[in-house]
mmCIF file of C-alpha atoms and ligand atoms in Angstrom:
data_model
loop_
_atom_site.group_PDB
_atom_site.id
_atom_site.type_symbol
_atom_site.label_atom_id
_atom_site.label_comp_id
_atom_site.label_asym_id
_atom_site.label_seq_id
_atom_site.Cartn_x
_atom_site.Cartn_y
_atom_site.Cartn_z
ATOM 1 C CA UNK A 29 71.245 -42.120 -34.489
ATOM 2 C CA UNK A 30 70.423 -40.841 -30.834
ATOM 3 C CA UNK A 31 68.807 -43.323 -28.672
ATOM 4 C CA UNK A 32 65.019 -42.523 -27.480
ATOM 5 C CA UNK A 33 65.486 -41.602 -24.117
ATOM 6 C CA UNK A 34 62.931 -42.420 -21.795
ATOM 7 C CA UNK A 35 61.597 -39.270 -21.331
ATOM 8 C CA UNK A 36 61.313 -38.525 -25.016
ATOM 9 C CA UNK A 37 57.899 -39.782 -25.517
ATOM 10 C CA UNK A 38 55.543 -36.878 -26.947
ATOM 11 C CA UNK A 39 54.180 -34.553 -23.515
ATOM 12 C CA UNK A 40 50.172 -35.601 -23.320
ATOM 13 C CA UNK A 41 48.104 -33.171 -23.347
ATOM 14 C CA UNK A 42 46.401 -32.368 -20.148
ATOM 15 C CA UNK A 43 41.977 -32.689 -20.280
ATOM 16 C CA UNK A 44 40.660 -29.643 -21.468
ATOM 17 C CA UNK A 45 43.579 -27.560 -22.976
ATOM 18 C CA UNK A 46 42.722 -27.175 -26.058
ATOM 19 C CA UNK A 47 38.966 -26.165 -25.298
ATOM 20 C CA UNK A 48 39.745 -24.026 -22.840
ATOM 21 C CA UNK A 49 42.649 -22.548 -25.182
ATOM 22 C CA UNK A 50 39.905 -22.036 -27.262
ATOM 23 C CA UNK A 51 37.246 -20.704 -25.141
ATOM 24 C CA UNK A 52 39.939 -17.825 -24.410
ATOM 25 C CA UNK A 53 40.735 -17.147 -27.692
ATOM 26 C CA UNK A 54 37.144 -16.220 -29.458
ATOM 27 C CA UNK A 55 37.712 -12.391 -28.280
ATOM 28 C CA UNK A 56 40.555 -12.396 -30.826
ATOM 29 C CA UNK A 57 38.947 -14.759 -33.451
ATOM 30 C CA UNK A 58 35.752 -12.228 -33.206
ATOM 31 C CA UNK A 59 38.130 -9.057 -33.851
ATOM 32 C CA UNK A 60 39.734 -10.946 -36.862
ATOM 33 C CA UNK A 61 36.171 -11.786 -38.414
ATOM 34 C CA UNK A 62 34.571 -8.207 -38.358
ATOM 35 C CA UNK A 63 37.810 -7.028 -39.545
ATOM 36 C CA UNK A 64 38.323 -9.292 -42.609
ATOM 37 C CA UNK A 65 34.682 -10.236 -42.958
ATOM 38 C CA UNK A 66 32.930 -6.385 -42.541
ATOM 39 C CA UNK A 67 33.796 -5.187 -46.552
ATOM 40 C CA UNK A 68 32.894 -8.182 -48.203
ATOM 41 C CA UNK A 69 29.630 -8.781 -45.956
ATOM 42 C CA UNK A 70 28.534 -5.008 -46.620
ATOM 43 C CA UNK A 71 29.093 -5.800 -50.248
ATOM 44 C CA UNK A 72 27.645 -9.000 -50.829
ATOM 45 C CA UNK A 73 24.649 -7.871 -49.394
ATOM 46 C CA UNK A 74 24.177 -4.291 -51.415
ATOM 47 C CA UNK A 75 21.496 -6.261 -53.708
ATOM 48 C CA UNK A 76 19.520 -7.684 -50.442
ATOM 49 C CA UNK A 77 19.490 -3.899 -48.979
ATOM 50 C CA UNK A 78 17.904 -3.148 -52.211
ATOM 51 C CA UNK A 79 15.967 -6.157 -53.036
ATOM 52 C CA UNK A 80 15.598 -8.229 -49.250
ATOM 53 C CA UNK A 81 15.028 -12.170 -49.461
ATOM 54 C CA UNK A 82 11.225 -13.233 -49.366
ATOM 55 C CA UNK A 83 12.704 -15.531 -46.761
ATOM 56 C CA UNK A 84 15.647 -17.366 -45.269
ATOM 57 C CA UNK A 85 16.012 -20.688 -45.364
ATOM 58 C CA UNK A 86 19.204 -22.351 -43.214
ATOM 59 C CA UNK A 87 20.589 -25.879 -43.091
ATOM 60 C CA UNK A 88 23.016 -27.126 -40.362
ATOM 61 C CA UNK A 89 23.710 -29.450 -37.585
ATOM 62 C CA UNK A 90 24.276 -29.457 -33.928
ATOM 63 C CA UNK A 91 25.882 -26.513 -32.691
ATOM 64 C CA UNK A 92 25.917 -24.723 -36.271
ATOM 65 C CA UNK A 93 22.134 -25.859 -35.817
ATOM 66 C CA UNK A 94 22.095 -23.584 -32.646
ATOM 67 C CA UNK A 95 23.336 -20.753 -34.261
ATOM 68 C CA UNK A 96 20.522 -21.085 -37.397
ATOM 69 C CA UNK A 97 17.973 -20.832 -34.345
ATOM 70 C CA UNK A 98 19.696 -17.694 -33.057
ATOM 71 C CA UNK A 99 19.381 -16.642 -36.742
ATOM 72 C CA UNK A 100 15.884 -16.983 -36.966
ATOM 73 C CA UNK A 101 14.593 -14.894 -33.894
ATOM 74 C CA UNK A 102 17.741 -12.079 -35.456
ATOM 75 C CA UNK A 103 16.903 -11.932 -38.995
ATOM 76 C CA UNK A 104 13.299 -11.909 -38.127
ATOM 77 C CA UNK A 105 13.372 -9.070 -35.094
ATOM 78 C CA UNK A 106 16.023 -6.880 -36.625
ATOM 79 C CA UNK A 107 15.069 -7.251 -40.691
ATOM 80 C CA UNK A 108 11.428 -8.494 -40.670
ATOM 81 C CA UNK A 109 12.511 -11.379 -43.055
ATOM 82 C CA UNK A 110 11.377 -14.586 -42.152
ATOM 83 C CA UNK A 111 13.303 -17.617 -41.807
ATOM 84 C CA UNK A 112 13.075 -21.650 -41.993
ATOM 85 C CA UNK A 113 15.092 -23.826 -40.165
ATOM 86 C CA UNK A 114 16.034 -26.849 -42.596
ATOM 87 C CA UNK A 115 15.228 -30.717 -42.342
ATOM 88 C CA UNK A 116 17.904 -31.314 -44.204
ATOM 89 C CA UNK A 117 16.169 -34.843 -45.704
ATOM 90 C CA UNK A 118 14.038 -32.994 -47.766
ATOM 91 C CA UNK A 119 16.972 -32.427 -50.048
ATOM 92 C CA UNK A 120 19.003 -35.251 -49.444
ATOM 93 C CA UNK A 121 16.955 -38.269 -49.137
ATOM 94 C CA UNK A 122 13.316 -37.438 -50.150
ATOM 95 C CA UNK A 123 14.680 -34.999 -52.872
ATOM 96 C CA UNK A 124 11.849 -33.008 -52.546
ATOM 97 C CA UNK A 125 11.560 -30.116 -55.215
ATOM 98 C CA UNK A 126 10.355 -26.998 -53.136
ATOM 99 C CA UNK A 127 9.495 -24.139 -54.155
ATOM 100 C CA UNK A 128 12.382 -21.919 -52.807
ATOM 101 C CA UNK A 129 11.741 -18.876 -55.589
ATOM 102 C CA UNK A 130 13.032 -15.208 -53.878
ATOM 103 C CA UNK A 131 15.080 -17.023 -50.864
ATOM 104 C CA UNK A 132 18.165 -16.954 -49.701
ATOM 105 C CA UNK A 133 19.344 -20.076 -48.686
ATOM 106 C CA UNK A 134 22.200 -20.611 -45.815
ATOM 107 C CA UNK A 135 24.117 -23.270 -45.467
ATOM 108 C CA UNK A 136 25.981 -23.509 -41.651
ATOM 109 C CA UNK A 137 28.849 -25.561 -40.939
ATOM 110 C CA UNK A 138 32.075 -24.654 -39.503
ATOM 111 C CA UNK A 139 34.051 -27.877 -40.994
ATOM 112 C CA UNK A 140 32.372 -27.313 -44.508
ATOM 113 C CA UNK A 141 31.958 -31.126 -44.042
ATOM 114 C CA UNK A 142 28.259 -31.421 -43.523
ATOM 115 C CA UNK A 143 26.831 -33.551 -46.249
ATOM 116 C CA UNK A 144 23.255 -33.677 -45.754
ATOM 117 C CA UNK A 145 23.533 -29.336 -45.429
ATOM 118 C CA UNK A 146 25.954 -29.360 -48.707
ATOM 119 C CA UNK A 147 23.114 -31.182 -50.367
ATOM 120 C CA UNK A 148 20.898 -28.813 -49.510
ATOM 121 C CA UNK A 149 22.707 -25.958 -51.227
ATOM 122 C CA UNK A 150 23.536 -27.632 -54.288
ATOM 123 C CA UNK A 151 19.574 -28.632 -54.761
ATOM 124 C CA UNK A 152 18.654 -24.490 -54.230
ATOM 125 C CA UNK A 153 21.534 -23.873 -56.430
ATOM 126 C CA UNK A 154 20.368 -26.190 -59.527
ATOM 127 C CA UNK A 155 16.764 -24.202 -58.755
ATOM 128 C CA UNK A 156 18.566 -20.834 -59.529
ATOM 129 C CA UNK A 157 18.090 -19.574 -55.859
ATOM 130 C CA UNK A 158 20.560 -17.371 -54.105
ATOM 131 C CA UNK A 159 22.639 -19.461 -51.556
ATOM 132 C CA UNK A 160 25.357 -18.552 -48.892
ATOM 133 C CA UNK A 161 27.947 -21.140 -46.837
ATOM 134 C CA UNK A 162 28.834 -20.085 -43.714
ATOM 135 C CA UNK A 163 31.993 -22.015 -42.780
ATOM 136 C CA UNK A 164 35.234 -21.862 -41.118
ATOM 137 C CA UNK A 165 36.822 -24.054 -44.314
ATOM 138 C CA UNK A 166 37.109 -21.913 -47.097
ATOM 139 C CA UNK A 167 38.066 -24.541 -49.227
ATOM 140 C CA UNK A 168 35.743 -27.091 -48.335
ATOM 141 C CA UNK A 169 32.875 -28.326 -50.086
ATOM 142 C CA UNK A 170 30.268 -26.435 -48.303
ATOM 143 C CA UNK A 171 31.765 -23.167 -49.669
ATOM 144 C CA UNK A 172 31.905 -24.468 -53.108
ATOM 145 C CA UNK A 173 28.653 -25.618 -53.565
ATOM 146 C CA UNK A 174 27.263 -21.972 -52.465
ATOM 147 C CA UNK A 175 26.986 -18.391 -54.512
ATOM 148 C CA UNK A 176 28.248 -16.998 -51.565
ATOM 149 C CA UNK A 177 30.640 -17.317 -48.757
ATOM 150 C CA UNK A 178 31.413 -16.111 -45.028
ATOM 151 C CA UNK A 179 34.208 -16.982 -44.049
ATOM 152 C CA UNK A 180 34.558 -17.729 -39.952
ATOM 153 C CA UNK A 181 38.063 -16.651 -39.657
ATOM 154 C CA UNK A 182 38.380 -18.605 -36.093
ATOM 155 C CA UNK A 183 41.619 -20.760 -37.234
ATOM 156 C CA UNK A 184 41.175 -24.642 -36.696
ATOM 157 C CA UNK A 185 38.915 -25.751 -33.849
ATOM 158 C CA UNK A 186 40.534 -28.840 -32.633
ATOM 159 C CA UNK A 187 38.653 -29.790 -29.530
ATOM 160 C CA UNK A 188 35.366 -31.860 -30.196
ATOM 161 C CA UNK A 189 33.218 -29.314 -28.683
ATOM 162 C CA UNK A 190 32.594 -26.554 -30.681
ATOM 163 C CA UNK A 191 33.075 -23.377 -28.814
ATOM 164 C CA UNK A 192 34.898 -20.285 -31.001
ATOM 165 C CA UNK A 193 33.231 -21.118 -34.187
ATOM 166 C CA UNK A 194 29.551 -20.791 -32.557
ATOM 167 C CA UNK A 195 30.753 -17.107 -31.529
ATOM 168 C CA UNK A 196 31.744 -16.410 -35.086
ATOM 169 C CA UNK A 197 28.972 -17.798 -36.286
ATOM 170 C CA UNK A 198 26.599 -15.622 -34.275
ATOM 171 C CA UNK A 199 28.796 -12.537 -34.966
ATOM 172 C CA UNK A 200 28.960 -13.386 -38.653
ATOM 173 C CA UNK A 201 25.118 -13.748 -38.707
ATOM 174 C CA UNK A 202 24.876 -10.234 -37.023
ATOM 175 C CA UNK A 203 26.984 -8.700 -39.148
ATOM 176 C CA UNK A 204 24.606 -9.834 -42.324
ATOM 177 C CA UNK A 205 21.979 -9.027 -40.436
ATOM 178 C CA UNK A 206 23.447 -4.895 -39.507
ATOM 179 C CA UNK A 207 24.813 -5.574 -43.864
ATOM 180 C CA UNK A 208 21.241 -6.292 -45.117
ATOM 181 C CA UNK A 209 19.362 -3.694 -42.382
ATOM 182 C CA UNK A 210 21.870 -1.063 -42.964
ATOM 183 C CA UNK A 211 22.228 -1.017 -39.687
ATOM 184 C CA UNK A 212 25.020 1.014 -38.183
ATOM 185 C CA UNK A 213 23.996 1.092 -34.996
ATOM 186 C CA UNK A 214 23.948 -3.065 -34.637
ATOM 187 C CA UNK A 215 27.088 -2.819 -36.004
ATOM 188 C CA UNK A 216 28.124 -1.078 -33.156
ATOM 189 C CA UNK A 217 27.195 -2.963 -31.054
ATOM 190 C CA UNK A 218 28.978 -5.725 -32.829
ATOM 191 C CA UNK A 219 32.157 -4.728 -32.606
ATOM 192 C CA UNK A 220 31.848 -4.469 -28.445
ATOM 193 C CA UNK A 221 31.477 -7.918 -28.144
ATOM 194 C CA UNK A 222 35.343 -9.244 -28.003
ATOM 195 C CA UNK A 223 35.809 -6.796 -24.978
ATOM 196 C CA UNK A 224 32.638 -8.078 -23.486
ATOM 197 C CA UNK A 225 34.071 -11.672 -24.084
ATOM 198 C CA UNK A 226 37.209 -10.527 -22.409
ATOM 199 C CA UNK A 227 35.708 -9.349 -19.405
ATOM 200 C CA UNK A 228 33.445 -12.906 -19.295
ATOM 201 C CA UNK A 229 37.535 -14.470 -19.431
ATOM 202 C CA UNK A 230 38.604 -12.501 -16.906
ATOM 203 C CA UNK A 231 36.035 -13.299 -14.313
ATOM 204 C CA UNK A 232 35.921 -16.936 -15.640
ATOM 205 C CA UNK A 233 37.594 -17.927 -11.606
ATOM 206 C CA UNK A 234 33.876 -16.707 -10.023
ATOM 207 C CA UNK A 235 32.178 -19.712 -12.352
ATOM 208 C CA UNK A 236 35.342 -22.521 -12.034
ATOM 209 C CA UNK A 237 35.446 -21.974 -8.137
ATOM 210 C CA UNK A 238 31.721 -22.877 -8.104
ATOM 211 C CA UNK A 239 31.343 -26.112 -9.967
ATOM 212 C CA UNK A 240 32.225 -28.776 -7.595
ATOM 213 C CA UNK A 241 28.906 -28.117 -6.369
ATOM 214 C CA UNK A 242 27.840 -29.997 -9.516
ATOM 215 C CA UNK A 243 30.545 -32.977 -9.328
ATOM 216 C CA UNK A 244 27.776 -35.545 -9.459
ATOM 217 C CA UNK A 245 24.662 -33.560 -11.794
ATOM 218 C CA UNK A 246 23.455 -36.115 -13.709
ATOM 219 C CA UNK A 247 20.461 -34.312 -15.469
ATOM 220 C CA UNK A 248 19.212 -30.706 -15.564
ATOM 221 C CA UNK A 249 16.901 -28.852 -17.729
ATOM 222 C CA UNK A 250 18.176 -25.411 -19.904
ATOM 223 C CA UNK A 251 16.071 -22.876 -20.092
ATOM 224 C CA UNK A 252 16.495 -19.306 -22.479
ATOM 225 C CA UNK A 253 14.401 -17.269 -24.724
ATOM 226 C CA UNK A 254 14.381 -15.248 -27.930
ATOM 227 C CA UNK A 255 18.084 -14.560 -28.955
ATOM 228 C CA UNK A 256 19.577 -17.065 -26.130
ATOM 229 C CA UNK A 257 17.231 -19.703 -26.859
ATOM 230 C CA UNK A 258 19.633 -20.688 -28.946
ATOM 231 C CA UNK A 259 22.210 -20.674 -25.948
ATOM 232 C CA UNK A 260 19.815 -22.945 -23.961
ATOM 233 C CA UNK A 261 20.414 -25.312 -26.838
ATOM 234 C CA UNK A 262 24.285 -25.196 -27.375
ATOM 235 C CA UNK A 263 24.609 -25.752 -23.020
ATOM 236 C CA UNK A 264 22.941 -28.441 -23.518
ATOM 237 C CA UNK A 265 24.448 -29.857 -25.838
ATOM 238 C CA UNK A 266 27.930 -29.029 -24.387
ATOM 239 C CA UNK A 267 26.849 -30.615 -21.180
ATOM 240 C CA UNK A 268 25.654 -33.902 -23.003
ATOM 241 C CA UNK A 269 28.670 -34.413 -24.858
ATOM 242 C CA UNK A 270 31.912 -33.335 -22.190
ATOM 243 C CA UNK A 271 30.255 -33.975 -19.031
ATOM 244 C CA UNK A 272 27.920 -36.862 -20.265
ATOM 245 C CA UNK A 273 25.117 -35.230 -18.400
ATOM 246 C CA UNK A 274 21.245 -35.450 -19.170
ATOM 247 C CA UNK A 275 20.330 -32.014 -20.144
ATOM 248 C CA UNK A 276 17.355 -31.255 -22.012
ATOM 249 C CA UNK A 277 16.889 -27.181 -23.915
ATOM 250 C CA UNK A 278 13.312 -25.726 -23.655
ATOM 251 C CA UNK A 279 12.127 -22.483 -24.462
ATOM 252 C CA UNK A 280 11.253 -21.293 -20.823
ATOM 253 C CA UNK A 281 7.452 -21.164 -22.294
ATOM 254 C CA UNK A 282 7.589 -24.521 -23.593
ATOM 255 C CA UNK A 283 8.650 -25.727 -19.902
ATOM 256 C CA UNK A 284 5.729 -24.422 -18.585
ATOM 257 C CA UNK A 285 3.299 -26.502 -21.044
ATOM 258 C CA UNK A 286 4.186 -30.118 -19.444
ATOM 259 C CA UNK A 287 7.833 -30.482 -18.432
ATOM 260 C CA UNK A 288 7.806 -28.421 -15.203
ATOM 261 C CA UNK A 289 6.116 -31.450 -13.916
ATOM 262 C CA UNK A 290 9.498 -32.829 -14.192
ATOM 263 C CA UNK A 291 11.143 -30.872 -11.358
ATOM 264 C CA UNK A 292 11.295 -32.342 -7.493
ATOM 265 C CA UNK A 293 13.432 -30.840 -4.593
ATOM 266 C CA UNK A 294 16.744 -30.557 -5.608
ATOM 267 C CA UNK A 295 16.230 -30.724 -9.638
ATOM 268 C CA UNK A 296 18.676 -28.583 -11.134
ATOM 269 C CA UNK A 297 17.492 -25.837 -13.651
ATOM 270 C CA UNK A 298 19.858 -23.223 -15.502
ATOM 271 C CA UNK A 299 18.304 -20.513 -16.950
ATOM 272 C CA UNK A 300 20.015 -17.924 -19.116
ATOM 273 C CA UNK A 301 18.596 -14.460 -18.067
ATOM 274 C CA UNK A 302 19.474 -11.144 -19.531
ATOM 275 C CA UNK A 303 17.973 -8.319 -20.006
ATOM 276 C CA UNK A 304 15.566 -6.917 -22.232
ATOM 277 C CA UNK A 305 11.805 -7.896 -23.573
ATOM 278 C CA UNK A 306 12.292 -11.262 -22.803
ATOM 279 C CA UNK A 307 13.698 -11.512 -19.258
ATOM 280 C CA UNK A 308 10.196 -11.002 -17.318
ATOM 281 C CA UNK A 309 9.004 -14.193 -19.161
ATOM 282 C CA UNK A 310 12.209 -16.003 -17.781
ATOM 283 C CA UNK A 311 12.166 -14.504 -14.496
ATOM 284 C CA UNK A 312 8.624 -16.044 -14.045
ATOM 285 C CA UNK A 313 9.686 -19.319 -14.704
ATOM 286 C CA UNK A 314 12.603 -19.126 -12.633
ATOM 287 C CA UNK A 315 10.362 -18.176 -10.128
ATOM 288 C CA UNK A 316 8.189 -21.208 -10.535
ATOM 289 C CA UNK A 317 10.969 -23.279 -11.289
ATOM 290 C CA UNK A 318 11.690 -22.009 -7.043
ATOM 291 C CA UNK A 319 8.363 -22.476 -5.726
ATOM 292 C CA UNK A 320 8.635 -26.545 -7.052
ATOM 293 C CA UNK A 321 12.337 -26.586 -4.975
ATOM 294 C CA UNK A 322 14.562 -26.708 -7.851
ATOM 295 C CA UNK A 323 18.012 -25.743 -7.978
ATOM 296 C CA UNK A 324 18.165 -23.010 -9.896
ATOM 297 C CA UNK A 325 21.357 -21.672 -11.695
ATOM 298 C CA UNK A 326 21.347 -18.473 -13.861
ATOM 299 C CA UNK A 327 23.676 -17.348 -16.070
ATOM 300 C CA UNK A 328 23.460 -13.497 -17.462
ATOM 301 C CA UNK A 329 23.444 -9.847 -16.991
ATOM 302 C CA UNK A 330 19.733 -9.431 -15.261
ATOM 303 C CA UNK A 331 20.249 -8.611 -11.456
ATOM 304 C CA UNK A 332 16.703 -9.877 -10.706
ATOM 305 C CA UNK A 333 16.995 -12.787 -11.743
ATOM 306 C CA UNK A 334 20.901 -13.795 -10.503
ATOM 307 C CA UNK A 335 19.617 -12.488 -7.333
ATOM 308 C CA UNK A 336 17.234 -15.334 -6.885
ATOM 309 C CA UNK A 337 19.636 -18.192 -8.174
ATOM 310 C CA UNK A 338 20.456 -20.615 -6.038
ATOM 311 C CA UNK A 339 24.188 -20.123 -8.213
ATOM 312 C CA UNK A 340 24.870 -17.368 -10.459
ATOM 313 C CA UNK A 341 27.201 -17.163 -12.885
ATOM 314 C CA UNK A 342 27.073 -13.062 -13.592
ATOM 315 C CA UNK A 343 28.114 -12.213 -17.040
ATOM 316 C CA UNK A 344 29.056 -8.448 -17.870
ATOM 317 C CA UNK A 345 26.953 -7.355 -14.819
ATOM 318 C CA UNK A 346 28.381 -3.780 -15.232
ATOM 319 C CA UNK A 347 27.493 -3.235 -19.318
ATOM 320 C CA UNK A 348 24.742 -2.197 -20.957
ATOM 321 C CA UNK A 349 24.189 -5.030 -23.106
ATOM 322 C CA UNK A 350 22.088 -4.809 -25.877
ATOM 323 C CA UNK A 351 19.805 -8.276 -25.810
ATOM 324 C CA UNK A 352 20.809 -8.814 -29.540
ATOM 325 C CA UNK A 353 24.310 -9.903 -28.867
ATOM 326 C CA UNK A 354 24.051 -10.886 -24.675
ATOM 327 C CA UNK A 355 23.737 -14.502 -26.204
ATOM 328 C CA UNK A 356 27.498 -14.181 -27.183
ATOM 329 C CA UNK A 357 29.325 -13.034 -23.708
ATOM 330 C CA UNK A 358 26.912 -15.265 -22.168
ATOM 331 C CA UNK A 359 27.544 -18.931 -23.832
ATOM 332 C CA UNK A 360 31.043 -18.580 -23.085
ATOM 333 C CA UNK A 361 30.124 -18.725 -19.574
ATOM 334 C CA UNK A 362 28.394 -21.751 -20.411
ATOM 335 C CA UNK A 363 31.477 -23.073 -21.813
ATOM 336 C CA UNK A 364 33.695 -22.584 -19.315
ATOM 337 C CA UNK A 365 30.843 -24.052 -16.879
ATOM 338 C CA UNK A 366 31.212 -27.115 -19.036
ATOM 339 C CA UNK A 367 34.787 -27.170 -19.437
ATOM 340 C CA UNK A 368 35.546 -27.161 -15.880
ATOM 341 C CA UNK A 369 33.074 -29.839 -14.735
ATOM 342 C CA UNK A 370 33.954 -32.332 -17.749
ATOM 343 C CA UNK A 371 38.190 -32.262 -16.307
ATOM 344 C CA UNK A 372 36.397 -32.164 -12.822
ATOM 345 C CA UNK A 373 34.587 -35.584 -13.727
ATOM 346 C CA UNK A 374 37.352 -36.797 -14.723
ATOM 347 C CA UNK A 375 36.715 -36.793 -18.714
ATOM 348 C CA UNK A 376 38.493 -34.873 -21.382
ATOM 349 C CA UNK A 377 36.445 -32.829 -23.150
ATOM 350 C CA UNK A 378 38.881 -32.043 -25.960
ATOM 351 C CA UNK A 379 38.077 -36.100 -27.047
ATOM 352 C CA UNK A 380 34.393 -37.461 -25.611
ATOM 353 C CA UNK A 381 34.093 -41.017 -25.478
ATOM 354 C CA UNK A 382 33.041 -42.196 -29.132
ATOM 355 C CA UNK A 383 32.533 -38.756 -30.884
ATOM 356 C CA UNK A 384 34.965 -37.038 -33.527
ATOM 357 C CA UNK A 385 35.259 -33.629 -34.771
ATOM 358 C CA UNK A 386 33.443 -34.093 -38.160
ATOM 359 C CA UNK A 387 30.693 -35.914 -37.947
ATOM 360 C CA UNK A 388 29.017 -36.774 -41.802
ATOM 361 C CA UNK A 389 25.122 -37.165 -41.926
ATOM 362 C CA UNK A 390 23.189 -38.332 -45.011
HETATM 363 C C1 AGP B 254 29.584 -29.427 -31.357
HETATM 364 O O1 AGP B 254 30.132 -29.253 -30.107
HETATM 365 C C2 AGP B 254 29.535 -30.806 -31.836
HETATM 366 N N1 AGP B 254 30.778 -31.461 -31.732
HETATM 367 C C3 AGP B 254 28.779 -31.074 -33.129
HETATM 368 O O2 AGP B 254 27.407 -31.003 -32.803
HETATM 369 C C4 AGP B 254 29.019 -30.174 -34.339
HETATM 370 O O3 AGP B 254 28.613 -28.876 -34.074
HETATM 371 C C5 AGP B 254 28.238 -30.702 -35.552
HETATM 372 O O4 AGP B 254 28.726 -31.974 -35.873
HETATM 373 C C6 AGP B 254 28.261 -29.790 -36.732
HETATM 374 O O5 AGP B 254 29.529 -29.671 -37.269
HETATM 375 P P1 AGP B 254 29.839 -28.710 -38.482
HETATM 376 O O6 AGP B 254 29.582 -27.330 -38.015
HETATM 377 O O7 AGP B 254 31.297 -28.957 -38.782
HETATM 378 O O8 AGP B 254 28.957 -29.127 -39.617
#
């Protein structure tokens, strides 16, 4: 038997490679789920074009929680259907009976893991309504407790951080959204989004070269409306758990209605900005956010507003980018952002301190 020589130990992985090997490859994992997901979506949903759900109900957690509240302002703008966000505890611990009679209930969770949302299925099941898992595990227990499934198609996630399965969820929730609507022309614009990823890769250097700046942010505020509220939500929450930084999501008009007293010289504030309806009502609190002497960072597509950023992180600059799917391109920005300042701090954010990559709530 050949001796273990010393330099046979397994090679360690350096911080960061697998989420950054990740972050680079949701342009591919995005082509793969409109090409094996697009016939079965269209399908599924023939009886909703006919017959829409009263309303949408969706359980999940953290960032598949994200992606629910992108699916709200989408399913509501685009097919006038309105949806609930779950507490999951009404199902699992209270065991409430609600009335759920014409909905369609969504269960979100990319490890298929998610007890308390798996619970939440199986009680709208027992009540005979329609349900639907959304899941990269197609054999997990999420996808066998629904009607219905989507698969994510984004091959294992291994770092901690989510980061390709909250693309696919978005782009799986558009493409039921363009399924029920009927909508070819969302569609569409659909299918641009890996090449609008790719071009947010290529130019990934003009956000890295930028973040020592941010070496020692401790706390920050993220700010986003309509479609990339949800966005404000996820950077958050990918700053909080790789860079172990204090950073709280608003809706930019929620900031204005008591936490903008927060900010002092200095504070920083990012602020996802792109355009469309929205970006007038973010502009004006970027403004403000100015006038108090915070630091203000933008991420998006809206020249007015990256013009007036203190640092901006310009995302598909030279597209026309339909509002609807600039959350996509855009949190990838945001991922790299936290990526690079996590290995900068010297953590890895493939494993944060104390956290694994299922995590099982009641
Ligand atoms: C995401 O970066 C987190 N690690 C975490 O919030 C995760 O999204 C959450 O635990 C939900 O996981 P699931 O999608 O597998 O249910």
């Amino acid at each position: 038997m050949p001796r273990p020589k010393s330099n046979d130990k397994p090679a360690k992985t350096p911080p960061g490679k697998i989420m950054l090997s990740e972050i680079q490859e949701q342009p591919e994992a995005i082509a793969r789920l409109l090409d094996r997901e697009y016939l079965p979506v269209w399908e599924m949903a023939k009886s909703w074009r006919e017959t829409p759900p009263r309303f949408i109900f969706i359980a999940a957690r953290g960032t598949s929680d994200h992606a629910a509240l992108f699916a709200k302002y989408l399913f509501e703008t685009m097919n006038g259907i309105p949806v609930g966000l779950a507490s999951p505890s009404i199902a699992s611990i209270y065991r409430a009976k609600v009335n759920m009679e014409g909905a369609l209930i969504v269960g979100i969770s990319q490890s298929g893991e998610a007890a308390d949302v798996i619970s939440v299925l199986q009680s709208a099941k027992r009540a005979g309504v329609d349900t639907l898992a959304i899941t990269n595990a197609g054999s997990s227990k999420l996808a066998a407790a629904a009607h219905q499934v989507i698969l994510l198609h984004a091959h294992p996630e291994k770092a901690v951080a989510a980061t390709k399965t909250f693309t696919n969820t978005l782009a799986s929730l558009v493409l039921l959204s363009a399924a029920i609507g009927d909508n070819t022309r969302l569609l569409a614009q659909l299918q641009r989004v890996p090449q609008l990823i790719e071009a947010v890769i290529k130019d990934a250097a003009q956000i890295q070269e930028k973040v020592e700046r941010f070496r020692y942010l401790e706390e920050c505020v993220v700010l986003g409306r309509g479609y990339n509220l949800a966005n404000s939500y996820e950077l958050a929450l990918k700053l909080r758990e790789t860079c172990y930084v204090r950073a709280q999501a608003y809706a930019s008009p929620d900031f204005l209605h008591g936490p903008i007293a927060i900010l002092e010289k200095g504070y920083p504030v990012i602020a996802f900005a792109n355009k469309g309806v929205t970006l007038f009502s973010v502009l004006d609190v970027i403004l403000q956010a100015k006038a108090r002497g915070a630091e203000v960072v933008v991420i998006g597509n809206a020249p007015e507003a990256l013009a007036s950023a203190d640092v901006a992180f310009t995302v598909n600059v030279k597209q026309t980018v339909p509002e609807v799917i600039s959350p996509l391109p855009a949190i990838v920005a945001g991922q790299f952002f936290s990526e690079t300042l996590s290995v900068l701090k010297g953590i890895d954010p493939d494993k944060p301190r104390g956290l694994h990559k299922v995590t099982v709530t009641l």
